[in-house]
Amino acid sequence: MSDFLTTLSDAGLWVWSFTGVQSLALLLSLLIIIAFLLLMDRKVWAAVQMRRGPNVVGPFGLLQSFADLLKFVFKEPVIPAGSDKMVFLLAPLATATFALASWAVIPVNENSWGKWVISDMNVGILYLLAISSLGVYGIIMGGWASNSKYPFMGALRSAAQMVSYEVSIGLVIICVLLCVGSLNVTAVVNAQKDGIGTGLGLTPSLLDWHWLALFPMFIVFFISALAETNRPPFDLVEAESELVAGFMVEYGSTPYLLYMLGEYVAIVTMCAMTTIMFLGGWLPPIDIAPFNWVPGIFWFLAKSVMVFFMFAMVKAFVPRYRYDQLMRLGWKVFLPLSLVMVVLTASVLHFGGLAP
Amino acid sequence: MVTAIFFYLFSTLAIASAAFVVLARNPVHAVLFLILTFFNAAGLFVLLNAEFLAMLLVVVYVGAVAVLFLFVVMMLDVDFAELKAGFIKNAPVGALVGGVVLAELVALFAFHGLDVAPGKIAAAAVPSDLTNTEALGQILYTKYVYFFQTAGMVLLVAMIGAIVLTLRHREGVKRQSISEQVARGPATGMEVVKVPSGGYTVPPVARPKTPEAAE
């Protein structure tokens, strides 16, 4: 990554502004995609409950997210008198910034132009893990700075939950890294070009991807991702029947918007990570004529949206967990399972002579 | 040039936030400044081409250890007056420790000179064709494997010790046993009572009141 800086200084201002333009383009498209994903989330939820969902603003309610944005921005921010004002305002900013920062290393495609990623650093996966573990700070800081009981309870719950599930996410990532042999995110996708399917003599297809080779870990990662991003059925942080809105009780207006934005960006990041680590990133499902004509970015987006659809469906029909059950699942089920899988994966790779 | 700018940015911020860790009146602010210090140290590691260490610093210290610090500091009701009371009494000990560290630093720079510009030390640490993650792994699992294993054992013992110290089984607390619930079937969960015909009378209390009786 230091090389990255050196390259920048050698090439001068041109590369600097180029990276800036790239980042801006990525963030802009990401935020627009998230605006529509938010609408999709609500539409899916509504469809499961046989409602129409948002359908007033724009055709089919397509502009609903933008209307919500304007509503939040034009509201007056209310800062409680007893709050720690600096930390109170810093917390939502931190949440949104950390969530967006993880997109610096997520590659969305690779073709003859090169890798479509802002920074192709060689510890990309560790960077993602580090940034996702920082998401908890926005929540603790917000809960504490509000100087009120419900936000504080919500923040404590959330912090414990996120720290617990990070452990199993880390171990799942180790399983994937053992199969890849590199910490580079692009290498993770490229390692899925050959696998079980090509081993059996088939053309490269979706059988090569890690979801099949590491099947239980795919499920563990998906559920841990739900818990890590505080999505239902693990939304105990803002279990409205007990904690009103959890750590966000005292927030309104733009700070609240930043929290929601950070939350949804984190969810989309988790969808992208699932796609990259288990669903072959931008690789086509079968490497034959009509499929590999399609640009890789399309496959990446399609897979990410599919994972997001699964997130939305889980929200729609799984009832909320109780807190002790959540902790039991994290520490007594997922942790031993993923630990055993790490040992198993390492043994198979070592003794089967498959280690990269 | 850019490296130098970032070096001075990170180091200035690291020193400033480290100072605020001590100077901040609110302990939660102190922990938040500590986190900022960790971040800047991670930035310095990146400039030394040690990005693996930088990421580990963020994952372990910022992501886990500092969260626990924050938990403890937020949950405890710290009494500032009591905290400040011992300051004068303990000042000589603090000054002594600080003096020793300062003397060591001065001796180090007197011995090596001030020629430790950014980028100069990095050349020795990283072999040319390996990323530093691979280089670290290769040396840690071959040359230092026993030390690595011993460190692991020490951590394991510490972890078990912490669990033994805190685990106590409280009586009179309702607990959920998932396996018991799952194992429950018609045979164990239900009892069929044979009621002899005619031998059963409704207790007077449970008999529903008729509207006339209520009036």
PDB file of C-alpha atoms in Angstrom, chain A residues 66-320:
ATOM      1  CA  PHE A  66     -34.955  10.347  -2.744  1.00  0.00           C
ATOM      2  CA  ALA A  67     -38.075  11.806  -1.166  1.00  0.00           C
ATOM      3  CA  ASP A  68     -36.991  10.266   2.166  1.00  0.00           C
ATOM      4  CA  LEU A  69     -33.541  11.788   1.725  1.00  0.00           C
ATOM      5  CA  LEU A  70     -35.002  15.257   1.211  1.00  0.00           C
ATOM      6  CA  LYS A  71     -37.308  14.798   4.189  1.00  0.00           C
ATOM      7  CA  PHE A  72     -34.414  13.917   6.492  1.00  0.00           C
ATOM      8  CA  VAL A  73     -32.127  16.645   5.212  1.00  0.00           C
ATOM      9  CA  PHE A  74     -34.698  19.421   5.645  1.00  0.00           C
ATOM     10  CA  LYS A  75     -35.647  18.421   9.188  1.00  0.00           C
ATOM     11  CA  GLU A  76     -34.166  20.256  12.131  1.00  0.00           C
ATOM     12  CA  PRO A  77     -31.500  18.228  13.931  1.00  0.00           C
ATOM     13  CA  VAL A  78     -32.335  18.007  17.629  1.00  0.00           C
ATOM     14  CA  ILE A  79     -29.373  17.547  19.955  1.00  0.00           C
ATOM     15  CA  PRO A  80     -30.354  16.584  23.516  1.00  0.00           C
ATOM     16  CA  ALA A  81     -29.209  19.076  26.147  1.00  0.00           C
ATOM     17  CA  GLY A  82     -27.512  16.439  28.318  1.00  0.00           C
ATOM     18  CA  SER A  83     -25.657  14.841  25.441  1.00  0.00           C
ATOM     19  CA  ASP A  84     -21.955  14.967  24.677  1.00  0.00           C
ATOM     20  CA  LYS A  85     -22.418  17.087  21.546  1.00  0.00           C
ATOM     21  CA  MET A  86     -19.073  16.354  19.883  1.00  0.00           C
ATOM     22  CA  VAL A  87     -19.338  12.586  20.220  1.00  0.00           C
ATOM     23  CA  PHE A  88     -23.063  12.697  19.485  1.00  0.00           C
ATOM     24  CA  LEU A  89     -22.434  14.188  16.051  1.00  0.00           C
ATOM     25  CA  LEU A  90     -19.221  12.283  15.434  1.00  0.00           C
ATOM     26  CA  ALA A  91     -20.893   8.881  15.880  1.00  0.00           C
ATOM     27  CA  PRO A  92     -23.179   8.853  12.805  1.00  0.00           C
ATOM     28  CA  LEU A  93     -20.388  10.371  10.724  1.00  0.00           C
ATOM     29  CA  ALA A  94     -18.055   7.585  11.824  1.00  0.00           C
ATOM     30  CA  THR A  95     -20.644   4.934  10.976  1.00  0.00           C
ATOM     31  CA  ALA A  96     -21.217   6.263   7.469  1.00  0.00           C
ATOM     32  CA  THR A  97     -17.516   6.899   6.790  1.00  0.00           C
ATOM     33  CA  PHE A  98     -16.330   3.470   7.930  1.00  0.00           C
ATOM     34  CA  ALA A  99     -19.083   1.777   5.961  1.00  0.00           C
ATOM     35  CA  LEU A 100     -18.159   3.631   2.776  1.00  0.00           C
ATOM     36  CA  ALA A 101     -14.409   3.181   3.352  1.00  0.00           C
ATOM     37  CA  SER A 102     -14.636  -0.573   2.882  1.00  0.00           C
ATOM     38  CA  TRP A 103     -15.537  -0.084  -0.771  1.00  0.00           C
ATOM     39  CA  ALA A 104     -11.963   1.065  -1.460  1.00  0.00           C
ATOM     40  CA  VAL A 105     -10.808  -2.547  -1.809  1.00  0.00           C
ATOM     41  CA  ILE A 106     -13.886  -4.253  -3.274  1.00  0.00           C
ATOM     42  CA  PRO A 107     -13.248  -5.168  -6.916  1.00  0.00           C
ATOM     43  CA  VAL A 108     -16.345  -5.236  -9.088  1.00  0.00           C
ATOM     44  CA  ASN A 109     -14.874  -6.579 -12.324  1.00  0.00           C
ATOM     45  CA  GLU A 110     -11.685  -7.570 -14.083  1.00  0.00           C
ATOM     46  CA  ASN A 111     -11.277  -7.390 -17.850  1.00  0.00           C
ATOM     47  CA  SER A 112      -8.768  -6.290 -20.474  1.00  0.00           C
ATOM     48  CA  TRP A 113      -8.795  -2.770 -18.979  1.00  0.00           C
ATOM     49  CA  GLY A 114      -7.503  -4.152 -15.689  1.00  0.00           C
ATOM     50  CA  LYS A 115      -9.035  -4.520 -12.263  1.00  0.00           C
ATOM     51  CA  TRP A 116     -12.048  -2.363 -11.468  1.00  0.00           C
ATOM     52  CA  VAL A 117     -11.002  -1.466  -7.946  1.00  0.00           C
ATOM     53  CA  ILE A 118      -9.776   1.708  -6.243  1.00  0.00           C
ATOM     54  CA  SER A 119      -6.913   0.153  -4.280  1.00  0.00           C
ATOM     55  CA  ASP A 120      -5.730  -3.353  -5.154  1.00  0.00           C
ATOM     56  CA  MET A 121      -3.815  -3.804  -1.897  1.00  0.00           C
ATOM     57  CA  ASN A 122      -2.439  -7.193  -0.950  1.00  0.00           C
ATOM     58  CA  VAL A 123      -4.159  -7.339   2.450  1.00  0.00           C
ATOM     59  CA  GLY A 124      -7.579  -6.400   1.106  1.00  0.00           C
ATOM     60  CA  ILE A 125      -9.515  -9.063   3.032  1.00  0.00           C
ATOM     61  CA  LEU A 126      -7.880  -8.027   6.310  1.00  0.00           C
ATOM     62  CA  TYR A 127      -8.748  -4.415   5.507  1.00  0.00           C
ATOM     63  CA  LEU A 128     -12.385  -5.410   5.023  1.00  0.00           C
ATOM     64  CA  LEU A 129     -12.347  -7.298   8.332  1.00  0.00           C
ATOM     65  CA  ALA A 130     -10.734  -4.333  10.105  1.00  0.00           C
ATOM     66  CA  ILE A 131     -13.192  -1.805   8.692  1.00  0.00           C
ATOM     67  CA  SER A 132     -16.224  -3.961   9.452  1.00  0.00           C
ATOM     68  CA  SER A 133     -15.007  -4.320  13.042  1.00  0.00           C
ATOM     69  CA  LEU A 134     -14.929  -0.520  13.298  1.00  0.00           C
ATOM     70  CA  GLY A 135     -18.627  -0.239  12.560  1.00  0.00           C
ATOM     71  CA  VAL A 136     -19.316  -0.936  16.222  1.00  0.00           C
ATOM     72  CA  TYR A 137     -17.783   2.392  17.285  1.00  0.00           C
ATOM     73  CA  GLY A 138     -20.467   4.494  15.656  1.00  0.00           C
ATOM     74  CA  ILE A 139     -23.050   2.568  17.617  1.00  0.00           C
ATOM     75  CA  ILE A 140     -21.324   2.622  21.028  1.00  0.00           C
ATOM     76  CA  MET A 141     -20.421   6.299  20.697  1.00  0.00           C
ATOM     77  CA  GLY A 142     -23.949   7.230  19.647  1.00  0.00           C
ATOM     78  CA  GLY A 143     -25.499   5.208  22.462  1.00  0.00           C
ATOM     79  CA  TRP A 144     -23.239   6.674  25.099  1.00  0.00           C
ATOM     80  CA  ALA A 145     -23.297  10.274  23.877  1.00  0.00           C
ATOM     81  CA  SER A 146     -27.115  10.366  23.888  1.00  0.00           C
ATOM     82  CA  ASN A 147     -26.944  10.237  27.702  1.00  0.00           C
ATOM     83  CA  SER A 148     -30.123   8.231  27.974  1.00  0.00           C
ATOM     84  CA  LYS A 149     -30.974   4.701  29.093  1.00  0.00           C
ATOM     85  CA  TYR A 150     -32.550   3.137  26.010  1.00  0.00           C
ATOM     86  CA  PRO A 151     -29.846   4.194  23.560  1.00  0.00           C
ATOM     87  CA  PHE A 152     -27.201   2.973  25.983  1.00  0.00           C
ATOM     88  CA  MET A 153     -28.856  -0.431  26.389  1.00  0.00           C
ATOM     89  CA  GLY A 154     -29.219  -0.705  22.634  1.00  0.00           C
ATOM     90  CA  ALA A 155     -25.579   0.222  22.104  1.00  0.00           C
ATOM     91  CA  LEU A 156     -24.337  -2.336  24.651  1.00  0.00           C
ATOM     92  CA  ARG A 157     -26.411  -5.091  23.065  1.00  0.00           C
ATOM     93  CA  SER A 158     -25.248  -4.169  19.634  1.00  0.00           C
ATOM     94  CA  ALA A 159     -21.585  -3.991  20.592  1.00  0.00           C
ATOM     95  CA  ALA A 160     -21.682  -7.416  22.230  1.00  0.00           C
ATOM     96  CA  GLN A 161     -23.522  -8.836  19.238  1.00  0.00           C
ATOM     97  CA  MET A 162     -21.173  -7.411  16.642  1.00  0.00           C
ATOM     98  CA  VAL A 163     -18.030  -8.444  18.522  1.00  0.00           C
ATOM     99  CA  SER A 164     -19.382 -11.993  18.931  1.00  0.00           C
ATOM    100  CA  TYR A 165     -20.240 -12.522  15.303  1.00  0.00           C
ATOM    101  CA  GLU A 166     -17.004 -10.990  14.100  1.00  0.00           C
ATOM    102  CA  VAL A 167     -15.243 -14.028  15.559  1.00  0.00           C
ATOM    103  CA  SER A 168     -17.129 -16.489  13.386  1.00  0.00           C
ATOM    104  CA  ILE A 169     -16.874 -14.189  10.349  1.00  0.00           C
ATOM    105  CA  GLY A 170     -13.108 -14.089  10.859  1.00  0.00           C
ATOM    106  CA  LEU A 171     -12.887 -17.876  11.009  1.00  0.00           C
ATOM    107  CA  VAL A 172     -15.045 -18.270   7.885  1.00  0.00           C
ATOM    108  CA  ILE A 173     -12.764 -15.832   6.086  1.00  0.00           C
ATOM    109  CA  ILE A 174      -9.777 -17.919   7.208  1.00  0.00           C
ATOM    110  CA  CYS A 175     -11.387 -20.991   5.583  1.00  0.00           C
ATOM    111  CA  VAL A 176     -11.755 -19.089   2.322  1.00  0.00           C
ATOM    112  CA  LEU A 177      -8.214 -17.715   2.527  1.00  0.00           C
ATOM    113  CA  LEU A 178      -6.822 -21.219   3.046  1.00  0.00           C
ATOM    114  CA  CYS A 179      -8.390 -22.212  -0.276  1.00  0.00           C
ATOM    115  CA  VAL A 180      -7.150 -19.069  -2.014  1.00  0.00           C
ATOM    116  CA  GLY A 181      -3.641 -18.643  -0.642  1.00  0.00           C
ATOM    117  CA  SER A 182      -3.726 -14.856  -0.828  1.00  0.00           C
ATOM    118  CA  LEU A 183      -5.198 -11.935   1.073  1.00  0.00           C
ATOM    119  CA  ASN A 184      -5.886 -10.033  -2.117  1.00  0.00           C
ATOM    120  CA  VAL A 185      -9.603  -9.654  -2.855  1.00  0.00           C
ATOM    121  CA  THR A 186      -9.207 -10.053  -6.631  1.00  0.00           C
ATOM    122  CA  ALA A 187      -7.230 -13.250  -6.058  1.00  0.00           C
ATOM    123  CA  VAL A 188     -10.151 -14.631  -4.047  1.00  0.00           C
ATOM    124  CA  VAL A 189     -12.398 -14.343  -7.097  1.00  0.00           C
ATOM    125  CA  ASN A 190      -9.786 -15.628  -9.527  1.00  0.00           C
ATOM    126  CA  ALA A 191      -9.188 -18.676  -7.303  1.00  0.00           C
ATOM    127  CA  GLN A 192     -12.798 -19.677  -8.013  1.00  0.00           C
ATOM    128  CA  LYS A 193     -12.111 -20.070 -11.742  1.00  0.00           C
ATOM    129  CA  ASP A 194     -11.232 -23.699 -11.095  1.00  0.00           C
ATOM    130  CA  GLY A 195     -12.526 -25.936  -8.356  1.00  0.00           C
ATOM    131  CA  ILE A 196     -14.747 -28.967  -7.890  1.00  0.00           C
ATOM    132  CA  GLY A 197     -16.393 -28.625 -11.327  1.00  0.00           C
ATOM    133  CA  THR A 198     -13.178 -28.342 -13.346  1.00  0.00           C
ATOM    134  CA  GLY A 199     -11.712 -31.100 -11.172  1.00  0.00           C
ATOM    135  CA  LEU A 200     -14.476 -33.364 -12.545  1.00  0.00           C
ATOM    136  CA  GLY A 201     -13.627 -32.276 -16.095  1.00  0.00           C
ATOM    137  CA  LEU A 202     -16.525 -29.854 -16.669  1.00  0.00           C
ATOM    138  CA  THR A 203     -16.265 -26.361 -18.158  1.00  0.00           C
ATOM    139  CA  PRO A 204     -15.740 -23.635 -15.523  1.00  0.00           C
ATOM    140  CA  SER A 205     -19.139 -23.072 -13.948  1.00  0.00           C
ATOM    141  CA  LEU A 206     -20.885 -22.223 -10.711  1.00  0.00           C
ATOM    142  CA  LEU A 207     -19.819 -25.608  -9.316  1.00  0.00           C
ATOM    143  CA  ASP A 208     -16.281 -24.233  -8.975  1.00  0.00           C
ATOM    144  CA  TRP A 209     -17.255 -21.449  -6.638  1.00  0.00           C
ATOM    145  CA  HIS A 210     -16.583 -21.675  -2.931  1.00  0.00           C
ATOM    146  CA  TRP A 211     -20.242 -21.958  -1.918  1.00  0.00           C
ATOM    147  CA  LEU A 212     -20.130 -25.649  -2.871  1.00  0.00           C
ATOM    148  CA  ALA A 213     -16.616 -26.451  -1.660  1.00  0.00           C
ATOM    149  CA  LEU A 214     -17.186 -24.692   1.683  1.00  0.00           C
ATOM    150  CA  PHE A 215     -20.941 -25.183   1.875  1.00  0.00           C
ATOM    151  CA  PRO A 216     -21.578 -25.018   5.652  1.00  0.00           C
ATOM    152  CA  MET A 217     -19.368 -21.933   5.845  1.00  0.00           C
ATOM    153  CA  PHE A 218     -21.474 -20.190   3.195  1.00  0.00           C
ATOM    154  CA  ILE A 219     -24.526 -20.554   5.436  1.00  0.00           C
ATOM    155  CA  VAL A 220     -22.563 -19.558   8.559  1.00  0.00           C
ATOM    156  CA  PHE A 221     -21.232 -16.479   6.771  1.00  0.00           C
ATOM    157  CA  PHE A 222     -24.669 -15.468   5.553  1.00  0.00           C
ATOM    158  CA  ILE A 223     -26.223 -15.721   9.021  1.00  0.00           C
ATOM    159  CA  SER A 224     -23.239 -14.005  10.654  1.00  0.00           C
ATOM    160  CA  ALA A 225     -23.516 -11.232   8.086  1.00  0.00           C
ATOM    161  CA  LEU A 226     -27.149 -10.737   9.117  1.00  0.00           C
ATOM    162  CA  ALA A 227     -26.097 -10.521  12.753  1.00  0.00           C
ATOM    163  CA  GLU A 228     -23.089  -8.323  12.043  1.00  0.00           C
ATOM    164  CA  THR A 229     -25.181  -5.744  10.210  1.00  0.00           C
ATOM    165  CA  ASN A 230     -27.992  -5.877  12.818  1.00  0.00           C
ATOM    166  CA  ARG A 231     -30.516  -7.033  10.259  1.00  0.00           C
ATOM    167  CA  PRO A 232     -33.659  -8.864  11.293  1.00  0.00           C
ATOM    168  CA  PRO A 233     -33.957 -11.521  12.743  1.00  0.00           C
ATOM    169  CA  PHE A 234     -30.993 -10.207  14.760  1.00  0.00           C
ATOM    170  CA  ASP A 235     -32.129  -6.576  15.049  1.00  0.00           C
ATOM    171  CA  LEU A 236     -32.107  -6.674  18.852  1.00  0.00           C
ATOM    172  CA  VAL A 237     -30.347  -3.343  18.844  1.00  0.00           C
ATOM    173  CA  GLU A 238     -33.496  -1.599  17.788  1.00  0.00           C
ATOM    174  CA  ALA A 239     -36.046  -4.147  18.920  1.00  0.00           C
ATOM    175  CA  GLU A 240     -38.810  -1.562  18.904  1.00  0.00           C
ATOM    176  CA  SER A 241     -41.022  -3.461  21.337  1.00  0.00           C
ATOM    177  CA  GLU A 242     -38.303  -3.296  24.010  1.00  0.00           C
ATOM    178  CA  LEU A 243     -35.893  -0.502  23.161  1.00  0.00           C
ATOM    179  CA  VAL A 244     -37.940   1.818  20.938  1.00  0.00           C
ATOM    180  CA  ALA A 245     -35.267   2.531  18.312  1.00  0.00           C
ATOM    181  CA  GLY A 246     -32.233   1.397  20.296  1.00  0.00           C
ATOM    182  CA  PHE A 247     -29.141   3.544  20.019  1.00  0.00           C
ATOM    183  CA  MET A 248     -30.883   5.810  17.506  1.00  0.00           C
ATOM    184  CA  VAL A 249     -33.680   6.999  19.835  1.00  0.00           C
ATOM    185  CA  GLU A 250     -32.258  10.493  20.269  1.00  0.00           C
ATOM    186  CA  TYR A 251     -31.281  10.924  16.640  1.00  0.00           C
ATOM    187  CA  GLY A 252     -33.265  12.626  13.951  1.00  0.00           C
ATOM    188  CA  SER A 253     -32.740  14.481  10.728  1.00  0.00           C
ATOM    189  CA  THR A 254     -29.372  14.198   8.963  1.00  0.00           C
ATOM    190  CA  PRO A 255     -27.505  12.336  11.761  1.00  0.00           C
ATOM    191  CA  TYR A 256     -30.216   9.662  11.640  1.00  0.00           C
ATOM    192  CA  LEU A 257     -29.953   9.594   7.865  1.00  0.00           C
ATOM    193  CA  LEU A 258     -26.202   8.981   8.182  1.00  0.00           C
ATOM    194  CA  TYR A 259     -26.863   6.045  10.528  1.00  0.00           C
ATOM    195  CA  MET A 260     -29.362   4.524   8.122  1.00  0.00           C
ATOM    196  CA  LEU A 261     -26.986   5.119   5.226  1.00  0.00           C
ATOM    197  CA  GLY A 262     -24.102   3.481   7.124  1.00  0.00           C
ATOM    198  CA  GLU A 263     -26.301   0.519   7.983  1.00  0.00           C
ATOM    199  CA  TYR A 264     -27.406  -0.049   4.408  1.00  0.00           C
ATOM    200  CA  VAL A 265     -23.902   0.463   3.011  1.00  0.00           C
ATOM    201  CA  ALA A 266     -22.663  -2.147   5.510  1.00  0.00           C
ATOM    202  CA  ILE A 267     -25.393  -4.535   4.349  1.00  0.00           C
ATOM    203  CA  VAL A 268     -24.492  -4.019   0.698  1.00  0.00           C
ATOM    204  CA  THR A 269     -20.807  -4.502   1.585  1.00  0.00           C
ATOM    205  CA  MET A 270     -21.694  -7.806   3.213  1.00  0.00           C
ATOM    206  CA  CYS A 271     -23.645  -8.802   0.072  1.00  0.00           C
ATOM    207  CA  ALA A 272     -20.611  -7.920  -2.045  1.00  0.00           C
ATOM    208  CA  MET A 273     -18.319  -9.886   0.286  1.00  0.00           C
ATOM    209  CA  THR A 274     -20.601 -12.930   0.078  1.00  0.00           C
ATOM    210  CA  THR A 275     -20.551 -12.591  -3.705  1.00  0.00           C
ATOM    211  CA  ILE A 276     -16.777 -12.274  -3.829  1.00  0.00           C
ATOM    212  CA  MET A 277     -15.923 -15.019  -1.375  1.00  0.00           C
ATOM    213  CA  PHE A 278     -18.561 -17.626  -2.159  1.00  0.00           C
ATOM    214  CA  LEU A 279     -20.402 -16.821  -5.384  1.00  0.00           C
ATOM    215  CA  GLY A 280     -17.517 -16.233  -7.762  1.00  0.00           C
ATOM    216  CA  GLY A 281     -17.648 -12.422  -7.956  1.00  0.00           C
ATOM    217  CA  TRP A 282     -17.890 -11.338 -11.601  1.00  0.00           C
ATOM    218  CA  LEU A 283     -17.407 -14.836 -13.068  1.00  0.00           C
ATOM    219  CA  PRO A 284     -20.271 -16.039 -15.280  1.00  0.00           C
ATOM    220  CA  PRO A 285     -22.329 -18.984 -13.943  1.00  0.00           C
ATOM    221  CA  ILE A 286     -21.245 -21.150 -16.884  1.00  0.00           C
ATOM    222  CA  ASP A 287     -18.254 -20.194 -18.996  1.00  0.00           C
ATOM    223  CA  ILE A 288     -19.937 -20.790 -22.396  1.00  0.00           C
ATOM    224  CA  ALA A 289     -21.059 -18.550 -25.240  1.00  0.00           C
ATOM    225  CA  PRO A 290     -24.073 -16.433 -24.220  1.00  0.00           C
ATOM    226  CA  PHE A 291     -22.989 -16.111 -20.608  1.00  0.00           C
ATOM    227  CA  ASN A 292     -19.393 -14.998 -21.024  1.00  0.00           C
ATOM    228  CA  TRP A 293     -20.387 -12.298 -23.532  1.00  0.00           C
ATOM    229  CA  VAL A 294     -22.103 -10.484 -20.701  1.00  0.00           C
ATOM    230  CA  PRO A 295     -19.750  -8.008 -18.945  1.00  0.00           C
ATOM    231  CA  GLY A 296     -18.534  -9.194 -15.536  1.00  0.00           C
ATOM    232  CA  ILE A 297     -19.924  -6.157 -13.739  1.00  0.00           C
ATOM    233  CA  PHE A 298     -23.418  -7.382 -14.632  1.00  0.00           C
ATOM    234  CA  TRP A 299     -22.823 -10.755 -12.984  1.00  0.00           C
ATOM    235  CA  PHE A 300     -21.337  -9.062  -9.924  1.00  0.00           C
ATOM    236  CA  LEU A 301     -24.359  -6.791  -9.544  1.00  0.00           C
ATOM    237  CA  ALA A 302     -26.827  -9.600 -10.243  1.00  0.00           C
ATOM    238  CA  LYS A 303     -25.280 -11.852  -7.596  1.00  0.00           C
ATOM    239  CA  SER A 304     -25.048  -9.043  -5.029  1.00  0.00           C
ATOM    240  CA  VAL A 305     -28.692  -8.109  -5.605  1.00  0.00           C
ATOM    241  CA  MET A 306     -29.656 -11.774  -5.253  1.00  0.00           C
ATOM    242  CA  VAL A 307     -27.904 -11.946  -1.873  1.00  0.00           C
ATOM    243  CA  PHE A 308     -29.623  -8.696  -0.902  1.00  0.00           C
ATOM    244  CA  PHE A 309     -32.946 -10.245  -1.916  1.00  0.00           C
ATOM    245  CA  MET A 310     -32.214 -13.118   0.467  1.00  0.00           C
ATOM    246  CA  PHE A 311     -31.463 -10.553   3.217  1.00  0.00           C
ATOM    247  CA  ALA A 312     -34.827  -8.902   2.520  1.00  0.00           C
ATOM    248  CA  MET A 313     -36.713 -12.215   2.514  1.00  0.00           C
ATOM    249  CA  VAL A 314     -35.147 -13.251   5.825  1.00  0.00           C
ATOM    250  CA  LYS A 315     -36.294  -9.927   7.247  1.00  0.00           C
ATOM    251  CA  ALA A 316     -39.781 -10.608   5.983  1.00  0.00           C
ATOM    252  CA  PHE A 317     -40.383 -14.037   7.419  1.00  0.00           C
ATOM    253  CA  VAL A 318     -38.081 -14.926  10.281  1.00  0.00           C
ATOM    254  CA  PRO A 319     -39.195 -13.822  13.763  1.00  0.00           C
ATOM    255  CA  ARG A 320     -36.723 -11.963  15.940  1.00  0.00           C
TER     256      ARG A 320
END
